[in-house]
Amino acid sequence: MLKESLISEFQKIVGKENVLTSPEALKAYSYDGTTSWIKEPDVVIFPKSTSEVSQIMKLANAEKIPVTPRGGGTNVSGGSVPWHGGIVLAMTKFNQIVKIDKENLTATVEPGVVLQDLTLRLMKDGLFFPPDPQSFLGATMGGIISENAGGPACVKYGVTKQYILGIEVVLPTGEVVHLGGRTLKNVVGYDLLHIFISAEGTLGVITQAELKLNPIPPAKKTLCVVYDDVAIAGESVYHVLENGVIPDKIELIDNWVINRIEEMMPIGLPKDADACLLFEVDGIPEAVEKEAEKIAEITKKFGAKEVRVAKDADDANKYWMARRAGFAAVFGKAKTVFAEDVTVPRGNIPKLINRCKELAKKYNLEIVVLGHAGDGNLHPAILTDISNKDHYDRAVKAMDEIIEGAVEFGGVLSGEHGVGLEKQKFMKKVTEPAVINMMKNIKAIIDPNNIMNPGKIWE
Amino acid sequence: MKDLKELKKIEQFADQCMKCGFCSFFCPVYQEEKMEQSVARGKNYLVKQILAGNQEFTPEMADIIGKCLLCKRCAANCPAKTQIDRVVVAARAQMVKEKGLGAIKNFAFRKVMADRKAFGRYAKLMQAFQWMMPKTEGKIRHLPDFVKNLGRRNFPELAKTFLRDQVKPLYKPQDGQQPKMRVGFFTGCATDFVYPDFGLKFIDFLTRHGVEVVVPDTQNCCGAAIYFSGDFETGRMLADLNVKAFKDLNVDYIVTTCATCSSTLKDYQKYLPDNEEQKQRYEEFEKKIKDSMEFIIDILKIKPEDFKLKKEFEGKTVTWHDPCHLVRYQNIKDQPRAILKALKGIKYVEMPNADLCCGMGGSFSVYHYDLTKKIAGKKMDGIKATGADIVVTACPGCMINLIDNVLLNKMPQKVHHLLELVE
Ligand SMILES: Cc1cc2nc3c(=O)[nH]c(=O)nc-3n(C[C@H](O)[C@H](O)[C@H](O)COP(=O)(O)OP(=O)(O)OC[C@H]3O[C@@H](n4cnc5c(N)ncnc54)[C@H](O)[C@@H]3O)c2cc1C
Ligand code: SF4
Ligand code: SF4
């Protein structure tokens, strides 16, 4: 519980209606996209400006109250759960698109802007923000930057950090700093900007960002390539890339997911296929045609059973809707789901897939594979039930071994979801102590009282 | 542990939510408030807390589950197919069981709306005195919110003669045609009291097309506002009365010109059953219900190009508003568009966000009129963008709210039921 007097200070800063303390509101801000991490804050505050954030931080710092920034609350690692109570700083009302600069291909946004709202606005000017986390309907720019999010399009376009030119941050002390700038090139001292990108809200509150944009490519084409063996699908990915075609997306869905999608929204996916790869190529129309042909040719040569080319935009859309529904399919089918986020160098995708298959047999579990095959970021999902102890224990073991496998194959334990709370125990296992120490020391310099989203990443 | 019967029935739906937060993009209430308690995910989580015994029906909780339009935008776009509308309605029902209806709702639902004769009497009374209904805020400050909010808005005049007082029990097909089918006509309150003309018009339309129409006077209010507010007891009573009213009439279908009524009658089986027998009875009933839009296109199979435009609408530009109770509750969206696109003499323009809720949400708009106006404001932006002269829809509830907000925003558009446009 926070002191009454403090609450009224906060009310003075942001207005009464923007300070919530009712038990119901606190419950509603106790969770994120995970199932297992729940903790209520003492107060939820909705700032609408940098100055309000700064005043709140000054008070919090003086009173040593934990502050957890929260955007859409769509992260799946416990990142926005206020693990040590205190303040949830809800950024959803701080959500203006400040400026779109068509000449320089940049946009200036506040942290609460939801990616889909930005996309719709940019479309009017023929522009887009290339990173495409599949949670774009709920994820905010602040959360996207703090998790360095990336989606399918990262095969060609990369992830968030490649599209952030600069940010404005309120430090835990309340001081406002500007990192990076508005230019594409920038070598002025240490690259502190990139320490804040993927910091999961542990260093400061992002209050504005300067984004780099691209013009929308004039043409796109989607192919659905069918396989008898999911591991061969995995191999196809690098065969395509080594032959000089860089699709903007390469996504994998396995037999289990295909069948669940067909139950939910029948679109004629091949139910007997072991796996499908979905490719999208984009660019100028002539190039897109040629690249699509080339993908068909290469995948057939390396063992694909069938290549289906989407007839038109609607047809293409069906495939991508299906891909997006994949996650829901997984979550809807089990009480508890471990959705892993391991990422391996692309060449090792088949190895990782085979490891998942072995583990599924070994522990007698359902392990489903879907994910961003194009960048080696797979989401093996283990279906289990937390109330069935024996089953759950086996699932935990399998998950541990998947992560060990990923590391063995030269990968990392999280490609896009961050560490938060969910991945802490693995963080220790796979990160050199000196590296963790360096992170802790950096945090101590910026946040001497450890009030910014405490309890996350390494503790 | 408390008896949470109504909530237990929907526990499986509440468990479906995987907390992805996608619904936040679609929920009209969240889009205004930007607070987690407003969105489907938050409401669902809190209802689950009640089920787990960690949350009571506090006044704030009542407010949270009250602040839902039941527009189903969340459910329609939920990747996990979570049916939040059912979760919210069940929570309201559970709350009514535990706490009773508030005094106002108690009077309105049980004493007035649930009693056809009384509802008629009260409506008549309002009709007689509506000229003196207060329009300015100052004079009505002492009245409870319920009445205050009704008084402040632009409410269409009640009809001089209600439909129930003009309608005959039986209409034979015109011009001596052999009846090709026999249908029951469900009046519905808004059609009865505010828009009797298009009730009569639809009956005329049906009989011209060889349909025999019966209009039982034992029918009642469909119960939407009542059971969606959680008064399942009265809701079941009305459902049973309505089922009974049409039971022995030997009709092939039961039709209505109100999207809310048609969806409400269809959905008795979803929300209300308390036992197997009731469930079966409501399911049987559902099979016969047809909204006017689907009836004329899918059952009567009238070709869209065979409709004739009424003279007064010649040369107008029109746009279509999807009532929640048509587009998401009944998946009816192509039929009205087909008619509007085929009608010679008008220009059809699709409105951006055509399926956005108008903000009415039944009694939602009575308790949260300011939110209603904000949500309707977005709808108005869509209407303005079309440059249309006429907003066409097929739900008297939407019409009332659209008219109110068109006037509030000083816009030139007229609002009509699709049936009013055709001969
Ligand atoms: C179905 C589903 C699909 C997903 N798909 C993808 C995907 O394809 N790619 C991907 O990368 N991720 C994905 N995610 C994960 C998640 O959506 C992303 O991490 C997203 O970027 C989180 O944004 P948010 O606004 O919801 O942030 P939140 O969840 O609210 O917060 C995330 C972290 O950022 C911090 N934070 C938020 N705002 C600020 C701010 N203004 N200043 C400082 N710190 C802040 C929080 O403290 C927290 O640690 C998916 C999630 C779901 C549920
Ligand atoms: S209701 Fe559906 S869309 Fe909303 S959070 Fe739950 S699963 Fe996601
Ligand atoms: S039914 Fe409509 S108002 Fe209610 S939670 Fe869903 S989207 Fe929001």
Short mmCIF file of C-alpha atoms and ligand atoms in Angstrom, two decimals, chain B residues 26-29 38-40 43 67-75 84-85, ligand 3:
data_model
loop_
_atom_site.label_atom_id
_atom_site.label_comp_id
_atom_site.label_asym_id
_atom_site.label_seq_id
_atom_site.Cartn_x
_atom_site.Cartn_y
_atom_site.Cartn_z
CA PHE B 26 -11.62 -3.81 -31.69
CA CYS B 27 -13.39 -2.95 -28.46
CA PRO B 28 -15.18 0.40 -28.84
CA VAL B 29 -15.22 0.95 -25.08
CA SER B 38 -12.74 -1.91 -20.28
CA VAL B 39 -11.48 -4.52 -22.67
CA ALA B 40 -12.68 -8.08 -23.13
CA LYS B 43 -13.46 -8.25 -18.06
CA LYS B 67 -19.68 -1.11 -19.47
CA CYS B 68 -19.96 -3.53 -22.35
CA LEU B 69 -21.96 -2.91 -25.51
CA LEU B 70 -22.23 -6.64 -26.16
CA CYS B 71 -21.28 -5.64 -29.66
CA LYS B 72 -19.20 -8.82 -30.12
CA ARG B 73 -16.39 -7.00 -31.92
CA CYS B 74 -13.98 -8.68 -29.53
CA ALA B 75 -15.42 -12.14 -30.02
CA ILE B 84 -16.90 -12.53 -24.08
CA ASP B 85 -20.48 -11.49 -24.67
S1 SF4 C 3 -18.68 -6.93 -26.65
FE1 SF4 C 3 -17.96 -4.99 -27.54
S2 SF4 C 3 -17.93 -3.57 -25.80
FE2 SF4 C 3 -18.05 -5.62 -24.93
S3 SF4 C 3 -15.90 -6.18 -24.53
FE3 SF4 C 3 -16.44 -6.96 -26.56
S4 SF4 C 3 -15.80 -5.38 -28.00
FE4 SF4 C 3 -15.87 -4.45 -25.95
#
